[in-house]
mmCIF file of C-alpha atoms in Angstrom:
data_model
loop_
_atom_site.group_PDB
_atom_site.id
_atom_site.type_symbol
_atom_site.label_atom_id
_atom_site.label_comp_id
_atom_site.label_asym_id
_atom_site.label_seq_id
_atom_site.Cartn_x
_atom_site.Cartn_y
_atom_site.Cartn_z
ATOM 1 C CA UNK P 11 0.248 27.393 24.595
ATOM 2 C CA UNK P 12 0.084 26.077 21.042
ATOM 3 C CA UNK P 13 1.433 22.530 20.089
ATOM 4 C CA UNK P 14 5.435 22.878 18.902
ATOM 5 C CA UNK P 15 6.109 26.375 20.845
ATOM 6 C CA UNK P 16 8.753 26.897 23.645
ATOM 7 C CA UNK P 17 7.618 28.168 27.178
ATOM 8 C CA UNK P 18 7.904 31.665 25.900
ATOM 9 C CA UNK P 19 5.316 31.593 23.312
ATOM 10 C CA UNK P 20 7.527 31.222 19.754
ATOM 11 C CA UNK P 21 7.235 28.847 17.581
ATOM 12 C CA UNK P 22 10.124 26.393 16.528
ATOM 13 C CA UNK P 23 11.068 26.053 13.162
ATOM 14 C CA UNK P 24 9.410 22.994 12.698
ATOM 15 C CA UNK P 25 6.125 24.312 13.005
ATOM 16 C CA UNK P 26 6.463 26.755 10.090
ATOM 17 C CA UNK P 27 4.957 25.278 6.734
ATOM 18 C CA UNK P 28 7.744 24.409 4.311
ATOM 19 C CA UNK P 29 7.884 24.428 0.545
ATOM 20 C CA UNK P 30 10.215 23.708 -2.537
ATOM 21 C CA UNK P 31 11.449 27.304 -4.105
ATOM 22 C CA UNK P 32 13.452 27.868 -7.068
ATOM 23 C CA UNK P 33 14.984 31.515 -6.381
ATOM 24 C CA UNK P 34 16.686 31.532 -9.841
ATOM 25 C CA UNK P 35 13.569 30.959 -11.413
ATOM 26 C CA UNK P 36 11.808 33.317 -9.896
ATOM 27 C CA UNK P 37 14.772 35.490 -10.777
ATOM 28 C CA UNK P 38 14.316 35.284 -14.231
ATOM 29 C CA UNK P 39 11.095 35.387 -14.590
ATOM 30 C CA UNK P 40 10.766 38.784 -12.591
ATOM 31 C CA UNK P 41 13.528 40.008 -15.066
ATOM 32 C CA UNK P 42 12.268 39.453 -17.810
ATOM 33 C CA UNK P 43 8.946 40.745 -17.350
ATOM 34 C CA UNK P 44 10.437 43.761 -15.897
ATOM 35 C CA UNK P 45 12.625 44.230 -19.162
ATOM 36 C CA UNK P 46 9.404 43.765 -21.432
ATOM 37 C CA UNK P 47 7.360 46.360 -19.251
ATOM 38 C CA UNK P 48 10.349 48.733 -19.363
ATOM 39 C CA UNK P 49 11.060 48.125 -23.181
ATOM 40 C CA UNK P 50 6.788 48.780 -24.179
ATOM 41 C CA UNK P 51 6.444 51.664 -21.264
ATOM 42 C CA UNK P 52 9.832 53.184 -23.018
ATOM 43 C CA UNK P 53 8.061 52.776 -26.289
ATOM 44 C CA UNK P 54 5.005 54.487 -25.318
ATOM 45 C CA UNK P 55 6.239 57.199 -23.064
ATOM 46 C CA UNK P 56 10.123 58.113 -23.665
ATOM 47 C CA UNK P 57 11.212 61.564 -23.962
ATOM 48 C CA UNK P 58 12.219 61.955 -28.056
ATOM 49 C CA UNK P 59 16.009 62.166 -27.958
ATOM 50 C CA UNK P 60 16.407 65.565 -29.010
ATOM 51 C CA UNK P 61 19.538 67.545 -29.628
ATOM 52 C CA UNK P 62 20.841 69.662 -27.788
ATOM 53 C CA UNK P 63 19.582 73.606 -28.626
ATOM 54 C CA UNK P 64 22.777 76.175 -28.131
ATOM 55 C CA UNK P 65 23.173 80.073 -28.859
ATOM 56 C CA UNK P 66 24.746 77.990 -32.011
ATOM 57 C CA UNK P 67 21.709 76.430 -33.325
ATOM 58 C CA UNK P 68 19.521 79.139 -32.639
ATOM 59 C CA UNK P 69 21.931 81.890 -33.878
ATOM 60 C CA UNK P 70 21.798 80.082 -37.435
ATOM 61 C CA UNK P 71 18.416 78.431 -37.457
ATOM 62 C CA UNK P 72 17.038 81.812 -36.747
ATOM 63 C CA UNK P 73 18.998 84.734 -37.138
ATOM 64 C CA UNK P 74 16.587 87.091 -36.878
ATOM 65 C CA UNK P 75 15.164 86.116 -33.209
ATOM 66 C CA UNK P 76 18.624 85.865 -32.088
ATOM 67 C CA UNK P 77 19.434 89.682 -33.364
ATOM 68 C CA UNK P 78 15.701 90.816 -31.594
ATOM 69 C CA UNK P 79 16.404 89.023 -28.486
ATOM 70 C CA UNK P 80 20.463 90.729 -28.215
ATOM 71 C CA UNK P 81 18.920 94.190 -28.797
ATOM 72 C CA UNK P 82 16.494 93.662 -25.971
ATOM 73 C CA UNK P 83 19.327 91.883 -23.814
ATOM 74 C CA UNK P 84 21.539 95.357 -24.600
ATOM 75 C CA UNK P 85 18.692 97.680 -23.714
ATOM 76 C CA UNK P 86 17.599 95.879 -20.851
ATOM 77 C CA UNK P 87 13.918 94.766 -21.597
ATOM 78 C CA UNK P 88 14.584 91.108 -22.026
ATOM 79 C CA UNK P 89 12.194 88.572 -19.199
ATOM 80 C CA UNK P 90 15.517 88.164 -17.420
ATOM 81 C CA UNK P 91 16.602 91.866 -17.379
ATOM 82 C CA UNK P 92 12.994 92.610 -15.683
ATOM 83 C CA UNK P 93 12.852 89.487 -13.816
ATOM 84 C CA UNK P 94 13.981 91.008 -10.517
ATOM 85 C CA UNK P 95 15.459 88.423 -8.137
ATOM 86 C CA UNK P 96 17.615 86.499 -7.993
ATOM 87 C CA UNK P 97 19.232 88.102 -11.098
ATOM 88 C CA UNK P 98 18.884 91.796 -10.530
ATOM 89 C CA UNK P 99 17.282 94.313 -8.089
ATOM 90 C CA UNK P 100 14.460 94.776 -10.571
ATOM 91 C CA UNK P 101 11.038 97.033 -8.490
ATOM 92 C CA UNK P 102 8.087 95.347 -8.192
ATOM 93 C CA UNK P 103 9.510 92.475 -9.792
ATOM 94 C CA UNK P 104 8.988 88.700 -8.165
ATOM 95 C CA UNK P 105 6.116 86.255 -7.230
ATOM 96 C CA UNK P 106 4.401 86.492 -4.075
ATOM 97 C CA UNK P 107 2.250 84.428 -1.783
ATOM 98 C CA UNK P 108 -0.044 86.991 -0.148
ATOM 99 C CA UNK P 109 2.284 89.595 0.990
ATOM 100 C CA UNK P 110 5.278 87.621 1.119
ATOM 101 C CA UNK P 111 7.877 88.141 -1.999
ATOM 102 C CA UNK P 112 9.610 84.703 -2.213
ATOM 103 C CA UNK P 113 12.241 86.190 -4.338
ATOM 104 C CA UNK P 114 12.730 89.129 -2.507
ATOM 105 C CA UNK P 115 12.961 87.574 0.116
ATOM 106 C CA UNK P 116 16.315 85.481 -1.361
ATOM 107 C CA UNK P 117 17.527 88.291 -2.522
ATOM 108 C CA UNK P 118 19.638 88.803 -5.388
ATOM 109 C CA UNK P 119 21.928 85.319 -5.542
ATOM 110 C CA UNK P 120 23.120 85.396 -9.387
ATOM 111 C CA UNK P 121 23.397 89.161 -10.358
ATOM 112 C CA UNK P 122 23.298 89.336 -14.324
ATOM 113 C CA UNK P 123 23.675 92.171 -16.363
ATOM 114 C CA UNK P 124 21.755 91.317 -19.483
ATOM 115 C CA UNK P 125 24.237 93.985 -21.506
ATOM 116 C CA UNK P 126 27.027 93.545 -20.076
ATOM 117 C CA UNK P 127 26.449 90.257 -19.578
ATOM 118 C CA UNK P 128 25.142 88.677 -22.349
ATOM 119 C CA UNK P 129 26.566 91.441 -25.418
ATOM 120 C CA UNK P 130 29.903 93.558 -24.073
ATOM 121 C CA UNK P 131 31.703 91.352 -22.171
ATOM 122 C CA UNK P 132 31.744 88.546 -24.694
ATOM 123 C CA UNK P 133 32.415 91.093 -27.460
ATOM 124 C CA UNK P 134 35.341 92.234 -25.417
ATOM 125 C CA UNK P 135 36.653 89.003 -25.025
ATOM 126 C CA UNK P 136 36.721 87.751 -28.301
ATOM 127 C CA UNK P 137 39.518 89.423 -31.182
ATOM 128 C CA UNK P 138 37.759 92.277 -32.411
ATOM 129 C CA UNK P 139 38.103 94.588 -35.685
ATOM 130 C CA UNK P 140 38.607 98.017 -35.619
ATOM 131 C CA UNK P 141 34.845 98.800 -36.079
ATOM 132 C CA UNK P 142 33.559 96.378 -32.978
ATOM 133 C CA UNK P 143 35.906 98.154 -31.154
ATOM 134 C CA UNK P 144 34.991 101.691 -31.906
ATOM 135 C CA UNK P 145 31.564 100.406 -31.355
ATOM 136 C CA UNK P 146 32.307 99.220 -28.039
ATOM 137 C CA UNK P 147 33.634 102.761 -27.050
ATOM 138 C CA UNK P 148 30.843 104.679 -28.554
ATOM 139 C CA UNK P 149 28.616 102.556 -26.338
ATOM 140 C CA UNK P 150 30.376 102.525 -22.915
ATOM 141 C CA UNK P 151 30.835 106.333 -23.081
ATOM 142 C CA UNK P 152 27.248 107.224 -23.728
ATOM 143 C CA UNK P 153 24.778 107.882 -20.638
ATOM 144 C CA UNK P 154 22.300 105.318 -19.741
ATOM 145 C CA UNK P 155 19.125 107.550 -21.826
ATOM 146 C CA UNK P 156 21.344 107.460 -24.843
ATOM 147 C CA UNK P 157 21.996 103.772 -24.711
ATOM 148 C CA UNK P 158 18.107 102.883 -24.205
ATOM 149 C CA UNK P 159 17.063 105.230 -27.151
ATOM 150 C CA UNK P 160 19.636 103.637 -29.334
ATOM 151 C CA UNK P 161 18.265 99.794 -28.616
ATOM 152 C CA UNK P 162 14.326 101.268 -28.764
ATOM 153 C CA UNK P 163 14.797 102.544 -31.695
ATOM 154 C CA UNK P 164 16.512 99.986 -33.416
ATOM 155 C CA UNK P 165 14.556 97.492 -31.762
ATOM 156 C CA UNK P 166 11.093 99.193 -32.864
ATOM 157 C CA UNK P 167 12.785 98.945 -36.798
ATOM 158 C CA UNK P 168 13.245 95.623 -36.665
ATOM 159 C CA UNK P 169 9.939 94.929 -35.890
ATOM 160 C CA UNK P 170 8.705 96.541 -38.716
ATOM 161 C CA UNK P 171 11.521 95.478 -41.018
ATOM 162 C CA UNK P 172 10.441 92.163 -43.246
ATOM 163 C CA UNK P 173 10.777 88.790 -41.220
ATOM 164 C CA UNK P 174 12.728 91.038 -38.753
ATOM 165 C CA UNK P 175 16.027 90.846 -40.779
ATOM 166 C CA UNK P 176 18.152 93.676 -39.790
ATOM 167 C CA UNK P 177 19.401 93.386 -43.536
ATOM 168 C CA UNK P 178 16.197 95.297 -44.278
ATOM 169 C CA UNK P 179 16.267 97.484 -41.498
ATOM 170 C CA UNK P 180 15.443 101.305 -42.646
ATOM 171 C CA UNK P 181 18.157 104.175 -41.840
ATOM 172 C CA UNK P 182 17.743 105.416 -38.524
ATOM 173 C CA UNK P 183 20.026 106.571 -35.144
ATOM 174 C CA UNK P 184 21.101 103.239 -33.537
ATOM 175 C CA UNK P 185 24.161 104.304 -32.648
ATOM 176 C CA UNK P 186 27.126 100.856 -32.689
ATOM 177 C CA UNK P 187 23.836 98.917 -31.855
ATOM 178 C CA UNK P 188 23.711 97.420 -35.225
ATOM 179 C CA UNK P 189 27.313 96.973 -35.518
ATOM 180 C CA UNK P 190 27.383 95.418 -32.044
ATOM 181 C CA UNK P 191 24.487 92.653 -32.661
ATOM 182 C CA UNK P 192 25.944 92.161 -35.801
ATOM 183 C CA UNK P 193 28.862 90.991 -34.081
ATOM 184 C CA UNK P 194 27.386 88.920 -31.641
ATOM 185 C CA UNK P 195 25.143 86.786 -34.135
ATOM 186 C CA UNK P 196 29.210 86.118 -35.951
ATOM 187 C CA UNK P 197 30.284 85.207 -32.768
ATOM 188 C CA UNK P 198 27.684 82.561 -31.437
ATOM 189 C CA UNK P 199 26.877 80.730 -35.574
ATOM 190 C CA UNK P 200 30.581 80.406 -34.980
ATOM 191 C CA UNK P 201 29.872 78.639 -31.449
ATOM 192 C CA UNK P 202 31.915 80.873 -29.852
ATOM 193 C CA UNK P 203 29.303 82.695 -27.479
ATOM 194 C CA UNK P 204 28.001 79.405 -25.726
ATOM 195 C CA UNK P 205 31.805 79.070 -24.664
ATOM 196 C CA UNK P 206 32.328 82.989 -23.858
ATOM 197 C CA UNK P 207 29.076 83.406 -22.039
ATOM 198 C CA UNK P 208 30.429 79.881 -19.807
ATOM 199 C CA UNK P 209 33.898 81.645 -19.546
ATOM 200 C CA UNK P 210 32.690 84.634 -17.443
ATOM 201 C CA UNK P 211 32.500 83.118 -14.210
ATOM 202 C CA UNK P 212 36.244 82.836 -14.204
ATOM 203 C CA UNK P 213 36.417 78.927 -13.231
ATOM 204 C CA UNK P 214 38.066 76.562 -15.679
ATOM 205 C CA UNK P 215 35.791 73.725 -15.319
ATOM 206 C CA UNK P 216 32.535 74.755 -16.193
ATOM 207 C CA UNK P 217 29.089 73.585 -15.442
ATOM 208 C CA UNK P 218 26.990 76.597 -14.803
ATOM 209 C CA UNK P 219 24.861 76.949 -17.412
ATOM 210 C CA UNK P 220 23.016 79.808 -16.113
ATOM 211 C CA UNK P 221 23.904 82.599 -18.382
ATOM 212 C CA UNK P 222 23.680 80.656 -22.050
ATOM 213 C CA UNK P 223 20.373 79.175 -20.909
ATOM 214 C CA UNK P 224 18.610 82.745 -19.343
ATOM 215 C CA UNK P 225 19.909 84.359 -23.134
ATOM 216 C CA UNK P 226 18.210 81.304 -25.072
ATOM 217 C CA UNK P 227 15.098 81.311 -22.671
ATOM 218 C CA UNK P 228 14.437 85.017 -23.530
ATOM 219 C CA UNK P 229 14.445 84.743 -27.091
ATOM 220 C CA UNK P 230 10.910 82.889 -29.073
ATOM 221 C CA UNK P 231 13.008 80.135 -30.846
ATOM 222 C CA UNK P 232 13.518 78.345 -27.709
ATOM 223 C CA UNK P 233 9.618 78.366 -26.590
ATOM 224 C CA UNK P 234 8.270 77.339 -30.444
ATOM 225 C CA UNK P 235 10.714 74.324 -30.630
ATOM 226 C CA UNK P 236 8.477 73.717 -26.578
ATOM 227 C CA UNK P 237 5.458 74.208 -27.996
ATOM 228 C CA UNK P 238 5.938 71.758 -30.969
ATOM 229 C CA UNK P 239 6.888 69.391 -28.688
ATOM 230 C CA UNK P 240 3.663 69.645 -26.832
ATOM 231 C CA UNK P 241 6.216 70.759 -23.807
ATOM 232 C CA UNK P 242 4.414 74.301 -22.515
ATOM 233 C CA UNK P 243 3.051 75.007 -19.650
ATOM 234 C CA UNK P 244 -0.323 74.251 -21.403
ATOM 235 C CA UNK P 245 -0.097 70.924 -22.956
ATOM 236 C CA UNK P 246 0.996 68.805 -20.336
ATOM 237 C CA UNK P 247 4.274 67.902 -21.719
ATOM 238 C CA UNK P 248 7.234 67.049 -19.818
ATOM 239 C CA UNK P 249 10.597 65.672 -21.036
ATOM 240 C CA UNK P 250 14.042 64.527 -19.383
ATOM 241 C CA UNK P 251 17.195 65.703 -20.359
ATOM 242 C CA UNK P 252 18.383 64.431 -23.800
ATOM 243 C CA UNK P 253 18.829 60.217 -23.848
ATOM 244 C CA UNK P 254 17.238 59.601 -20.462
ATOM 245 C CA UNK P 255 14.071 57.161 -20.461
ATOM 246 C CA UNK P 256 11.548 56.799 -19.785
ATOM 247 C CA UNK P 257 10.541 61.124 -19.372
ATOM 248 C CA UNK P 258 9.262 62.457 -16.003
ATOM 249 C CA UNK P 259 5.455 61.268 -15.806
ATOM 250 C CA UNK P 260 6.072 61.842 -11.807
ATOM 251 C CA UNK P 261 5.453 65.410 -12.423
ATOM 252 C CA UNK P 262 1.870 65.471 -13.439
ATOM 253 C CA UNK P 263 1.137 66.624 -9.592
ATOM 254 C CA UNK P 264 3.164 69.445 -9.978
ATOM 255 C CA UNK P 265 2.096 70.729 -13.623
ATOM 256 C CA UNK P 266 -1.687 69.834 -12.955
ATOM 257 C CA UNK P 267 -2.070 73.208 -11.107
ATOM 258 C CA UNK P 268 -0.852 74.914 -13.768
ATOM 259 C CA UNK P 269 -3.646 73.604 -16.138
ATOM 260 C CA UNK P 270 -6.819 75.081 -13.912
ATOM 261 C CA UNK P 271 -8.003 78.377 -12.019
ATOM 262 C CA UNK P 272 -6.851 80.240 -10.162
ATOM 263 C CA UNK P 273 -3.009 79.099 -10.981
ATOM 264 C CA UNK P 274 -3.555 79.385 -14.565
ATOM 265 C CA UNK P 275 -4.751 82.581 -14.789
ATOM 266 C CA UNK P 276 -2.604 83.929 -11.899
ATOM 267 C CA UNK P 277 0.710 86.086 -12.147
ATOM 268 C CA UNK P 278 2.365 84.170 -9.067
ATOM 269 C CA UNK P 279 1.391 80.821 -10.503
ATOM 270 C CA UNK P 280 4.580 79.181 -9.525
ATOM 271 C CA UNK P 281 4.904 80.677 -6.322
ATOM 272 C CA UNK P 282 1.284 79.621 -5.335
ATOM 273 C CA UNK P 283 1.928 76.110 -6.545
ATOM 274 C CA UNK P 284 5.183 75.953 -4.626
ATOM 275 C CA UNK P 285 3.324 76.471 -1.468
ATOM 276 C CA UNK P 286 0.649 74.317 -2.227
ATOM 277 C CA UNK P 287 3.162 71.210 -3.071
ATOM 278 C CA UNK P 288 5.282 72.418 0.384
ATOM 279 C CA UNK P 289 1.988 71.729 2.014
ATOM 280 C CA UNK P 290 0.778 68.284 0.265
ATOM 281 C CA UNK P 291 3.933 67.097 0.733
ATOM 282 C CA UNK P 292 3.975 67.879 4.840
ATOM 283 C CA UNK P 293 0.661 66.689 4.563
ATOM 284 C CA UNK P 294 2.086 63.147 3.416
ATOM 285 C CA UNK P 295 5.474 63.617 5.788
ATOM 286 C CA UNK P 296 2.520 63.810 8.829
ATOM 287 C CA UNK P 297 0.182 60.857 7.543
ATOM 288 C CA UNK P 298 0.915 58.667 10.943
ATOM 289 C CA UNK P 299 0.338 61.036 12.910
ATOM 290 C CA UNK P 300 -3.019 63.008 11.756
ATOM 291 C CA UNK P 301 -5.867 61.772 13.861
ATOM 292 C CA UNK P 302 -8.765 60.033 11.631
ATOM 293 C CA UNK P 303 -5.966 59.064 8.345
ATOM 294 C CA UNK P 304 -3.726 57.394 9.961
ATOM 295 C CA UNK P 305 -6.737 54.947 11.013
ATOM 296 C CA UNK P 306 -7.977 54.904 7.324
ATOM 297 C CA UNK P 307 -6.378 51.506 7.208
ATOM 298 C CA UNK P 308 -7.462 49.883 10.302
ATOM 299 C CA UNK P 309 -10.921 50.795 9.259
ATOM 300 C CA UNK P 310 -10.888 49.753 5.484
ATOM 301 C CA UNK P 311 -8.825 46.668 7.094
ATOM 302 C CA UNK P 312 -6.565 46.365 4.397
ATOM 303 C CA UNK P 313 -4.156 45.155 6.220
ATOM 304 C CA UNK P 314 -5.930 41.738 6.331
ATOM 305 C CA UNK P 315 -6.068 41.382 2.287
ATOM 306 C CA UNK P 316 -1.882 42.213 2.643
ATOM 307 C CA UNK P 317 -1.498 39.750 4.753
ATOM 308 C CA UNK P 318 -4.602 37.343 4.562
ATOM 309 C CA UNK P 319 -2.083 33.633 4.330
ATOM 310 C CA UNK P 320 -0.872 34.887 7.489
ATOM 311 C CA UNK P 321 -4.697 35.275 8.819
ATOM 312 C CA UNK P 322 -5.878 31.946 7.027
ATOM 313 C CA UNK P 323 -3.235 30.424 8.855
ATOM 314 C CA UNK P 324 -4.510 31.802 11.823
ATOM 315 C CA UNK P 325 -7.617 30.419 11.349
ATOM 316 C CA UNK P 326 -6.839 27.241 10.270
ATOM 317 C CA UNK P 327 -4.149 26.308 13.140
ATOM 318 C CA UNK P 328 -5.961 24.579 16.566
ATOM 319 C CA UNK P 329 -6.574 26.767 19.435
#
């Protein structure tokens, strides 16, 4: 039994070394180089504090994209019209791993009708002039194979019209189509589609931002502001939501997979790399109890560099 230790082994107070601490110093000190590292890492790393892009700000910073992207919405050929799950019961649509359809397998948990959704219900809420409204009735008594060769063909002329400016569009069948995304670009440089298109889910507090976001997302306006920002899929850019510091470096595990084969190059790159994080992260849940890791630190015997006063003490006390 060592010198200074009850019957039962433990060592009285006494026997502990003792020494003069100054807690508020320390205090400080850790604060303050904590602010400085925060203040430089902000400096180099923060997320630029962007505003906020809207149906608004696109609408009149470009027109023309918005008009393409309502026309596709209307005729159904938008990304989220084909997306399939869990927006709409789209075939073949949906990331798989192997044979298993992730989003099939959810099912269809947010159903969106891109034209009704995004073009004629808005348009039918808002006060409309005679013309909208004939428009409106042209379009919602016309068969489905009328309505998609009115939006091909108008979309097809704006394609070939200059900078896509349905000003210059040449004479053609369209049917209200023109009338109707006419409308709708009044409606959201006015800032009143970002409200109509939160509106539809019938709740009066809003924070589903579902909709708006899908009917920005499908347009090219919202992807070139991502690219100039080095924020695609490709340039390893990542940013937090607007005036939060310091970004979301975290992330590089998840959007390295994206940058190399086979992820990159495959069509169910973000289901593949959601099973692959599912499994590093059990991997790390299981650490303690995989044979051969968990003894990774008895073997490298870190544990005495951790602790090594403890083990100097050890050594220096009499046996």
């Amino acid at each position: 039994m060592r010198r200074g230790s009850h019957r039962t082994g433990t060592p009285e107070s006494p026997a502990f070394p003792a020494r003069p601490y100054d807690l508020i110093k320390e205090v400080t000190i850790a604060l303050v180089l904590v602010a400085l590292l925060t203040a430089g890492l902000a400096a180099l790393f923060s997320s630029p504090d962007e505003r906020p892009v809207t149906l608004g700000s696109w609408s009149r910073a470009d027109s023309a994209d918005f008009t393409t992207t309502a026309v596709s919405e209307l005729g159904g050929t938008s990304a989220t019209a084909e997306y399939g799950p869990p927006y709409n019961h789209t075939p073949g649509a949906g990331q798989k791993i192997g044979p298993i359809g992730l989003q099939s397998l959810a099912g269809v948990r947010v159903p969106i009708d891109t034209a009704n959704d995004f073009v004629i219900q808005p348009l039918r809420q808002a006060p409309e002039p005679p013309l909208v409204t004939d428009a409106l009735t042209a379009w919602s008594a016309a068969p489905a194979s009328r309505q998609q060769a009115w939006t091909s063909a108008y979309s097809d002329a704006l394609g070939k019209a200059p900078d896509s400016d349905p000003a210059h569009v040449a004479p053609g069948d369209y049917g209200p189509v023109p009338v109707l995304t006419a409308r709708l670009l009044e409606l959201a440089q006015s800032g009143a589609l970002d409200g109509e298109l939160l509106t539809e889910g019938g709740k009066f507090y809003q924070t589903d931002y579902t909709r708006p976001l899908l009917f920005l997302g499908d347009g090219s306006y919202f992807a070139d502001l991502a690219q100039s920002r080095h924020l695609a899929g490709d340039q390893w850019g990542m940013m937090n939501e607007t005036g939060n510091y310091p970004g979301q470096p975290w992330l590089w595990l998840y959007t390295f997979w994206y940058q190399i084969d086979p992820f990159k190059s495959s069509d169910n790159a973000d289901a593949l790399i959601w099973g692959l994080m599912a499994l590093l992260s059990l991997v790390l849940v299981l650490v303690p109890f995989i044979p051969g890791i968990r003894s990774i630190p008895r073997w490298t015997r870190v544990y005495r560099l951790i602790w090594r006063d403890y083990y100097r003490a050890q050594q220096r006390s009499p046996r």
